[in-house]
Structures are given as C-alpha cells and as structure tokens.
Short mmCIF file of C-alpha atoms and ligand atoms in Angstrom, two decimals:
data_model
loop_
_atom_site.label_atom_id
_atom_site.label_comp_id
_atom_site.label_asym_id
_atom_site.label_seq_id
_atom_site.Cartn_x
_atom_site.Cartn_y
_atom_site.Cartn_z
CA UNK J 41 -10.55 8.23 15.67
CA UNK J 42 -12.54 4.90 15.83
CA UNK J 43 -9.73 2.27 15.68
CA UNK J 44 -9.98 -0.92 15.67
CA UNK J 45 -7.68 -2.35 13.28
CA UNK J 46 -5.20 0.22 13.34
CA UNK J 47 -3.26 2.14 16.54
CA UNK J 48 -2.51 6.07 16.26
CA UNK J 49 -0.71 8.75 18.42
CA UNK J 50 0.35 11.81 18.23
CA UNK J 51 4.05 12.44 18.96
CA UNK J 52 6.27 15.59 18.58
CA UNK J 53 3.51 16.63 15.34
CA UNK J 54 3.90 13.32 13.64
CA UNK J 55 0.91 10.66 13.38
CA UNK J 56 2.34 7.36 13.41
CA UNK J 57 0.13 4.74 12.38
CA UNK J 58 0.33 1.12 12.66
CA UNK J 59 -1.84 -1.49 10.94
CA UNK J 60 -3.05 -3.82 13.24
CA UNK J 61 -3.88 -6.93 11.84
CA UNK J 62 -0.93 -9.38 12.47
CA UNK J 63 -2.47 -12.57 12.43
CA UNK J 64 -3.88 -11.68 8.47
CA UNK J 65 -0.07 -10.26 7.97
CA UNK J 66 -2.11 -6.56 8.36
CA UNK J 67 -4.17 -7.38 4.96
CA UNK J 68 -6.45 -4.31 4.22
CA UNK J 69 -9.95 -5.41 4.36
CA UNK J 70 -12.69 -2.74 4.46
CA UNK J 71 -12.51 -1.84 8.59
CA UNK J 72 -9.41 -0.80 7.91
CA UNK J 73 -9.11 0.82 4.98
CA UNK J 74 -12.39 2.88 6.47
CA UNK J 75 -10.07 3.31 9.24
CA UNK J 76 -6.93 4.47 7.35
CA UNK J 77 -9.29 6.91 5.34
CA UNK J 78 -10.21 8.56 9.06
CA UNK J 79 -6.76 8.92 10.08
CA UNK J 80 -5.77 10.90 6.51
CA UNK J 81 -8.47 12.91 7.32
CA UNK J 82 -7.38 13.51 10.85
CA UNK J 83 -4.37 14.16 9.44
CA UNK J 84 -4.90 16.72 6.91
CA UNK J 85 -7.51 18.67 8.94
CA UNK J 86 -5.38 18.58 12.21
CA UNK J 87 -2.22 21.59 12.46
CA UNK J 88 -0.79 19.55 15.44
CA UNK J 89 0.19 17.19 12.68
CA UNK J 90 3.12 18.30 10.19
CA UNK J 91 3.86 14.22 8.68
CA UNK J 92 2.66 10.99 8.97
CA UNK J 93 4.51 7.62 8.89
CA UNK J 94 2.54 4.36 8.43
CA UNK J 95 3.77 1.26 8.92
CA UNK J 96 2.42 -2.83 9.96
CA UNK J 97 2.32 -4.61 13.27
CA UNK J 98 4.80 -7.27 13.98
CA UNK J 99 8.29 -8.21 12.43
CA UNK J 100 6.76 -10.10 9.49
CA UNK J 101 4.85 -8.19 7.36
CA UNK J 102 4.07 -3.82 6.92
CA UNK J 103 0.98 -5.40 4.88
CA UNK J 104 0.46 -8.51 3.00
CA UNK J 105 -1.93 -7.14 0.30
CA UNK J 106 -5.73 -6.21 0.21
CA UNK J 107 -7.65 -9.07 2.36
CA UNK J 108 -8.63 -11.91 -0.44
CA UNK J 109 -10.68 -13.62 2.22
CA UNK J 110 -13.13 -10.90 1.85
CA UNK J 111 -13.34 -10.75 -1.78
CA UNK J 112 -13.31 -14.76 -2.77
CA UNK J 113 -16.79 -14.17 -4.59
CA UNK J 114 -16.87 -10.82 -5.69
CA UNK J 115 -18.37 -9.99 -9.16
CA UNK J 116 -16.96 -7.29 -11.51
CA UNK J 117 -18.66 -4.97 -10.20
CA UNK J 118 -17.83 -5.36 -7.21
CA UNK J 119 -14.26 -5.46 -7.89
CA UNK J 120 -13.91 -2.28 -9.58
CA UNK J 121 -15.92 -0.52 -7.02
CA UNK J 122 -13.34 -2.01 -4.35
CA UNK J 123 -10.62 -0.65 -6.70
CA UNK J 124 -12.42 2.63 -6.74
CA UNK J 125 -13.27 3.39 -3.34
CA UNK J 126 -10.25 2.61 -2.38
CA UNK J 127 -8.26 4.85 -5.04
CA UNK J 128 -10.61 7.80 -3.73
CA UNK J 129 -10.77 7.05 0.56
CA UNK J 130 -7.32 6.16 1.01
CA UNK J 131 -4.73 5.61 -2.14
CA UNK J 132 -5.40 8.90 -4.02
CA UNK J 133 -6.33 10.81 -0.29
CA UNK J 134 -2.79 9.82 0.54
CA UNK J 135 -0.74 11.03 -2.48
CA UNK J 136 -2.74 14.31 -2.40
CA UNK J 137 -2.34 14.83 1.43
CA UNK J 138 -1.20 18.44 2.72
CA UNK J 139 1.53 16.51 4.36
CA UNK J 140 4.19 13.92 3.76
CA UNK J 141 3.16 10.64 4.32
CA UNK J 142 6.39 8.03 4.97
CA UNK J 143 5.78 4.21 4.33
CA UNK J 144 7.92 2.54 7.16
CA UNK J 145 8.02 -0.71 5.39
CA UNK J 146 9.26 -3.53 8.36
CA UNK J 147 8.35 -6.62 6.47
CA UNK J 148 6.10 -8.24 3.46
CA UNK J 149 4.91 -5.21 1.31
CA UNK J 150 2.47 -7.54 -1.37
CA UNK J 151 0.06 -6.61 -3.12
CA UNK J 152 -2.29 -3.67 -1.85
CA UNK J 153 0.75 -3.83 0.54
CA UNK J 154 2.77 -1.94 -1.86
CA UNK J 155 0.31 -0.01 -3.35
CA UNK J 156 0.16 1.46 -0.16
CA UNK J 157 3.92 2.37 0.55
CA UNK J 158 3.71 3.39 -2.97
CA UNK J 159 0.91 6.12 -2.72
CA UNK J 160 3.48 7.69 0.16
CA UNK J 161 5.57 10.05 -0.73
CA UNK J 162 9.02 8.76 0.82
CA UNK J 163 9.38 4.80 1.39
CA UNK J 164 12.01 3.65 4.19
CA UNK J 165 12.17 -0.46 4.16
CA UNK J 166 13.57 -2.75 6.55
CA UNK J 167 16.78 -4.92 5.51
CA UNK J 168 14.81 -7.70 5.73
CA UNK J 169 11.56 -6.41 3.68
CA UNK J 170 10.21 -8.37 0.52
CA UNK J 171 8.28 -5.73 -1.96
CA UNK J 172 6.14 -7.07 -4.72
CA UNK J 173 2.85 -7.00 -6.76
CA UNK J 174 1.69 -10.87 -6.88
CA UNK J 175 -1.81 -10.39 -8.18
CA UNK J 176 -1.41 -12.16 -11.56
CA UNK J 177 -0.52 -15.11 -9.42
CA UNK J 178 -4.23 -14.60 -8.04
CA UNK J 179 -5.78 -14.30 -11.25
CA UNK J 180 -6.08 -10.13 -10.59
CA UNK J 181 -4.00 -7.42 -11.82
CA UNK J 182 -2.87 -4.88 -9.07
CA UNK J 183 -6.33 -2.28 -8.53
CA UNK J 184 -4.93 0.31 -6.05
CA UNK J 185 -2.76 2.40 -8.24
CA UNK J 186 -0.03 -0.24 -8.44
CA UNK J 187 0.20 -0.44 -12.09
CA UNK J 188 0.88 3.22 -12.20
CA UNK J 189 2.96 4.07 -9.38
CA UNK J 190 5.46 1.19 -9.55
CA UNK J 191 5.76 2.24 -13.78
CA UNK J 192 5.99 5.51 -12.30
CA UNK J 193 8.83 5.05 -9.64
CA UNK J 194 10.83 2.09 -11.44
CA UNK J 195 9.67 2.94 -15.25
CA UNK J 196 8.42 0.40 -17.46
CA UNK J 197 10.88 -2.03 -18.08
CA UNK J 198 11.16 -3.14 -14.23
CA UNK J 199 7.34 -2.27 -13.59
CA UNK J 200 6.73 -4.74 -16.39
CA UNK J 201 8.73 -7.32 -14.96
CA UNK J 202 7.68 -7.05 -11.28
CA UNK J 203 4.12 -7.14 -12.18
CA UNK J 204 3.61 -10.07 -15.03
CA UNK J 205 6.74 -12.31 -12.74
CA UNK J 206 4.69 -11.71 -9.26
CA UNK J 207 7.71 -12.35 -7.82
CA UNK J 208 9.01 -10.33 -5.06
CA UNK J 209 11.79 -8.80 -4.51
CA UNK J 210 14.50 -7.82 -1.81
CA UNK J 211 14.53 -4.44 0.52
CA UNK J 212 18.14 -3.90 -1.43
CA UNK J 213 16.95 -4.32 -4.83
CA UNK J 214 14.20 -2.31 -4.56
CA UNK J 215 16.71 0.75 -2.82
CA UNK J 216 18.81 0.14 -6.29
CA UNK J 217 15.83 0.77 -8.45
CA UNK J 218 14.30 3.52 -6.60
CA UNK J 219 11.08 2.10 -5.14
CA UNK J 220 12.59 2.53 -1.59
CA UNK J 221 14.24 5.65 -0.55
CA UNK J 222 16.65 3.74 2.29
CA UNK J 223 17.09 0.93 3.90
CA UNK J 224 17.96 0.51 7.49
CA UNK J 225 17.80 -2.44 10.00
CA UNK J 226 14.65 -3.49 11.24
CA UNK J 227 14.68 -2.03 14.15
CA UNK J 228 15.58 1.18 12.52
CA UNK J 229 12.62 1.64 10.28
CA UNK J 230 10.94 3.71 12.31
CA UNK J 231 13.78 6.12 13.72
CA UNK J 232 14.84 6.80 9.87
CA UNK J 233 11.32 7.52 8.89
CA UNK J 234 10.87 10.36 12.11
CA UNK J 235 14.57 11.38 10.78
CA UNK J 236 13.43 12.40 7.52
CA UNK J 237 10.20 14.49 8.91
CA UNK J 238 12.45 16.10 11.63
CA UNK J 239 13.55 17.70 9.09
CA UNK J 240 10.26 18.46 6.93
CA UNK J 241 8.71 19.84 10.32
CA UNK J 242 11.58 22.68 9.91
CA UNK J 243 10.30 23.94 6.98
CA UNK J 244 7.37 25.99 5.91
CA UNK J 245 4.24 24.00 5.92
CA UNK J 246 2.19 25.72 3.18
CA UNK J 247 5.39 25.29 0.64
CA UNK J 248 6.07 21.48 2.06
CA UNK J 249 2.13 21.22 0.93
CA UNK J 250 2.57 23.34 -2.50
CA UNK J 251 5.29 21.62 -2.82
CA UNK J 252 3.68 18.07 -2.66
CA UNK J 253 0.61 18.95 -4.64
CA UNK J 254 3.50 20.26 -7.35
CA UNK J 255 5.65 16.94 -7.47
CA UNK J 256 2.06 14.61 -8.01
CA UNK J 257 0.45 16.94 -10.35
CA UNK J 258 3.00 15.96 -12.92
CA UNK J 259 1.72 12.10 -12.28
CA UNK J 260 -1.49 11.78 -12.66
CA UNK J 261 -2.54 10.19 -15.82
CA UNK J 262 -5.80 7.83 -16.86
CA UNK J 263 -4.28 5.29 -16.47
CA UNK J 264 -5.90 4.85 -13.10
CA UNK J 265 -9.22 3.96 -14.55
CA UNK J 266 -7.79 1.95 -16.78
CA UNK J 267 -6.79 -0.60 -14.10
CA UNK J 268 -9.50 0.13 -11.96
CA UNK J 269 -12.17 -0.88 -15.16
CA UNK J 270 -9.68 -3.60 -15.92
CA UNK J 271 -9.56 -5.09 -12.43
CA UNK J 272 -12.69 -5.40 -12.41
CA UNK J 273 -13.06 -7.15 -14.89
CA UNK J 274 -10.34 -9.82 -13.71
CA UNK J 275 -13.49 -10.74 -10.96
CA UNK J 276 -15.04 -12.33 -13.82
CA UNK J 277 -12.66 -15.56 -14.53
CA UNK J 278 -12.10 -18.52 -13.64
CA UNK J 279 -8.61 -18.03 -12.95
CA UNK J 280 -9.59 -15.68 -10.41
CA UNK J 281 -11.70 -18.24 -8.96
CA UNK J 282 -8.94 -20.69 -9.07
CA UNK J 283 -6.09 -18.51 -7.77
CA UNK J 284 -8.17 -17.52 -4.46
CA UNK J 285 -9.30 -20.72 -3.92
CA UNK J 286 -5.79 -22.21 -4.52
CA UNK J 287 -4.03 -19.35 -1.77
CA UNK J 288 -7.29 -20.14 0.61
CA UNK J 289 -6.89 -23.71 0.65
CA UNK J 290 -2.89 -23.35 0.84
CA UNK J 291 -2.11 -25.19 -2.92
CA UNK J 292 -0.45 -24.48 -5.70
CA UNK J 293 -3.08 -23.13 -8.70
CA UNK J 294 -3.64 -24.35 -12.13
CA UNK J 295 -4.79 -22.14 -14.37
CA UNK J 296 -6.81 -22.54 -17.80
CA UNK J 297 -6.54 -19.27 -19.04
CA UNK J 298 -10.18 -18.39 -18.95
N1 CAA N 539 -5.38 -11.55 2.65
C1 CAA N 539 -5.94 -12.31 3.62
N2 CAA N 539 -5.22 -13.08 4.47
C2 CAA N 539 -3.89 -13.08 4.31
C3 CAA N 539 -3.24 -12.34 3.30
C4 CAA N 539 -4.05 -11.53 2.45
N3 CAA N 539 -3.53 -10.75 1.50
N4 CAA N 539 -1.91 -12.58 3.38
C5 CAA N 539 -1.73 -13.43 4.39
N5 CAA N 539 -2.93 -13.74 4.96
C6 CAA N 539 -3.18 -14.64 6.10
C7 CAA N 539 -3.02 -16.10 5.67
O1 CAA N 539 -4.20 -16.57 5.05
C8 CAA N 539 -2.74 -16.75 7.00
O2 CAA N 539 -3.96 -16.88 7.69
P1 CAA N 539 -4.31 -18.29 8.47
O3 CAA N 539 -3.27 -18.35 9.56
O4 CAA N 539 -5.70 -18.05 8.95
O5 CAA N 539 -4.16 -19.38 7.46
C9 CAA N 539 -1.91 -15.70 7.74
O6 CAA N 539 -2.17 -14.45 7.09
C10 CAA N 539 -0.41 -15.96 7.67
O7 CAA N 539 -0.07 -16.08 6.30
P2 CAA N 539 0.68 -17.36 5.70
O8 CAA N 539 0.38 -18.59 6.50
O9 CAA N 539 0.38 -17.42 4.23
O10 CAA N 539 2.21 -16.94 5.96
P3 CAA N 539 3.49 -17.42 5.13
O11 CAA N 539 4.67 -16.98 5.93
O12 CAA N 539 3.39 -18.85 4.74
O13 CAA N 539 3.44 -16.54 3.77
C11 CAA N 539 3.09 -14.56 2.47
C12 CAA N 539 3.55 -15.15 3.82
C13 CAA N 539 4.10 -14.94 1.38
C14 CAA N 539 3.05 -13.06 2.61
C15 CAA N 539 1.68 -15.14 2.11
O14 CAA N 539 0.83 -14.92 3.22
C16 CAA N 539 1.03 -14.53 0.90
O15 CAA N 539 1.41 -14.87 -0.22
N6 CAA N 539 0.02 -13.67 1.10
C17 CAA N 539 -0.75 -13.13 0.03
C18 CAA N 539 0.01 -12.06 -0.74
C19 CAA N 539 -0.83 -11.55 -1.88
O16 CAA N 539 -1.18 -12.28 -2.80
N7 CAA N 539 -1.16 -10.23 -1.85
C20 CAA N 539 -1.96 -9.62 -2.87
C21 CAA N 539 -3.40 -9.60 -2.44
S1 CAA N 539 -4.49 -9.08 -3.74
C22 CAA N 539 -4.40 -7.41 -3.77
O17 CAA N 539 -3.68 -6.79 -3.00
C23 CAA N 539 -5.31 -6.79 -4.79
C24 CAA N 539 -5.13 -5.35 -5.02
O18 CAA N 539 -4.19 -4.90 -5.64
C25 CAA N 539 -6.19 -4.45 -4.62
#
C-alpha cells in the first residue's frame, strides 16, 4: 500500500488503519479516500486479514468530515460525482467487504466522519466522542450514505432530527440510540474494537462473510442516488457558497435561502 495519509499494519490478522491527517482533524480529501479504497482492497483480497478496525490520528477527532477546503468551488457536477465515487471506492466497498470492518471512533465523527463509522459494520466510540451530520449548516446535505445509514441505524424520527439540527451529539447518546455499539474510555477504543474481532477471527470466515453480505442485503434501497443526485445539486447555491466561505474564514454564516 501507497500511504501517505493513512498508516496500516498487520497484527494478529487484523488491519488497523489510522487516518492520518491531524492537523485537518483527519478530513477525507481525495489522497485519502484513494488511499482508504487501497487498503479495502488489500483487505478483502488478503487471507492474512480476518477484520479491520479504522480509526483517526490524535485525541481530537476519528474524522472531522469530507475536506471542504477541497471542494469550496465545486459545481454540481462535481459534487455528485464526489458523492459517487466515493459511495462506490470506499463507502459502499466497506459495507460490502468479506470482512468486518470496526469504526474505532476516538474523537469528532462529523460529517463524512460519520458516514464513515457508519458504513462499518460495528461502531466502538470513545467517552469523549461527538457524532453528528452538520452539512445543512454548510449549505450541503450529507452525500456519503449518511442520509441512509443514520435513518437506517437510529430510524427516522432521530435521523430526522440529527440531520436538519446539525447538531452533534454525545458518545453516550448515540450508545442509547444505537448508532454506537459501546463506549469505552479513550484509551480503550482500540482494545474493545480488537475484543470484538478476537472473537469474529474464531469463527468460520466464509459464514462471517455470508453472513455480512446477508445482514446489508436487507439495506440497500435507492435512496442512495437520491442523495447522491440531490447533493449535487446543493453545489449549486448560494448558501453553499456562503456556508464554506463562512467555516473557511472562521464566522458565523447568514444564509438567504437561495
Ligand atoms: N475539512 C477541512 N478542514 C477541516 C475540517 C474539514 N471537514 N474540519 C476541520 N478542519 C481543519 C480546520 O479548518 C482547521 O484548520 P486550520 O488550523 O488550518 O484553520 C483545523 O482542521 C482544526 O479545526 P478547527 O480550528 O475548526 O478546530 P475546532 O476545535 O475549533 O473545531 C470542529 C473542531 C468542531 C470539528 C470544526 O473543525 C468543524 O466544525 N469542522 C467541520 C465539520 C464539518 O462541517 N464536517 C462536514 C464536512 S462536509 C461533508 O462531510 C460532506 C459529505 O457528507 C460528503
């Protein structure tokens, strides 16, 4: 594997993988989502490897979102074929991987953030974690499956809710509602997620992979390209244009509704 932005190893058959992008709070621009798409890869083609675990450099954030920075003056177009490559390299590759993938959530999870521990199959958070979809507060609507995997996990009502707020909420909260399967102390995030594939790596492989391919067959839905076309199409307002500029230049935005 090429990395640049992210650091892999092998240990005991488990890939862990950490995003490796403090400084940006590990926001997903392209590099690394090419990156991230390489290691699913690895990890799917690769026997050594029974389980994955993914998780963010630093104590502040697992990942802050997708990097705005690098898509301040994208078109429609442009948007939905961001939301669409990424579905298909790494969002979609990871909910349909052979093997479990475990988000080990140590800090911010915003944004693409989410959508990311989301698309793993088992979600372990740090006590002091903060989960949430903010992208209305941009201007966007969430484009890597968050729409559909947070209605999915939480149902409507507090899918709803998360999503048209932005607002974030706490490790604990999100344990109560079931977008987190545990929460541990920080330092723990890690340990609990190799805990929980200690015992997967037990099992039989091909039925932990039937098994998987089972559970996310009864998810998918069109509602995918719904958000992906309707993402997009978010590229095209001025509210977008005024809720990146207003997180760039560190201000509150004001927007017009058009
Ligand atoms: N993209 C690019 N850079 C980011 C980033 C992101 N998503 N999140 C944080 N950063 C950068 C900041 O710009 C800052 O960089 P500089 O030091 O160069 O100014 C650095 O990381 C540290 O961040 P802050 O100074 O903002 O740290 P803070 O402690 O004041 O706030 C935070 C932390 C609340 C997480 C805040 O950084 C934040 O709100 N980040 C953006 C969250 C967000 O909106 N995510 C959704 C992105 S859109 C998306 O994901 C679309 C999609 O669905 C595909």
């Amino acid at each position: 594997m090429t990395d640049q932005n992210l650091i892999t190893a092998v240990r005991e058959n488990i890939l862990y993988i950490t995003i490796n992008r403090e400084k940006a709070l590990n926001a997903l621009n392209k590099a690394t989502l090419a990156e991230l798409a390489e290691a699913i890869t690895f990890a799917n083609t690769t026997d050594e490897v029974r389980g994955v675990i993914i998780t963010g450099s630093g104590e502040k954030a697992f990942v802050a979102g997708a990097d705005i920075k690098e898509f301040s003056d994208y078109t429609g177009a442009q948007g939905e074929e961001l939301a669409r490559k990424g579905h298909e390299l790494v969002f979609n590759a990871i909910e349909n991987a052979k093997k479990p993938f475990i988000a080990a959530i140590n800090g911010f999870a915003l944004g693409g953030g989410l959508e990311l521990a989301m698309a793993c199959h088992i979600r372990v958070a740090a006590e002091s974690a903060k989960l949430g979809l903010p992208e209305v507060s941009l201007g966007l609507i969430p484009g890597y499956g968050g729409t559909q995997r947070l209605t999915q996990l939480v149902g409507k009502g507090k899918a709803i809710e998360m999503i048209i707020t932005a607002n974030p909420i706490t490790a604990h909260e999100a344990e109560k509602i079931g977008l987190v399967n545990y929460v541990v102390p920080q330092s723990d995030v890690i340990a609990k997620a190799t805990e929980i594939l200690n015992f997967v790596k037990k099992r039989a492989p091909l039925a932990v992979s039937a098994a998987l391919k089972a559970v996310v067959a009864s998810l998918n839905n069109e509602g995918y390209q719904v958000e992906t076309t309707l993402f997009g199409e978010c590229f095209e307002t001025e509210d977008f244009k005024e809720g990146v500029a207003a997180f760039v230049n560190k201000r509150p935005s004001v927007f017009l509704g058009k």
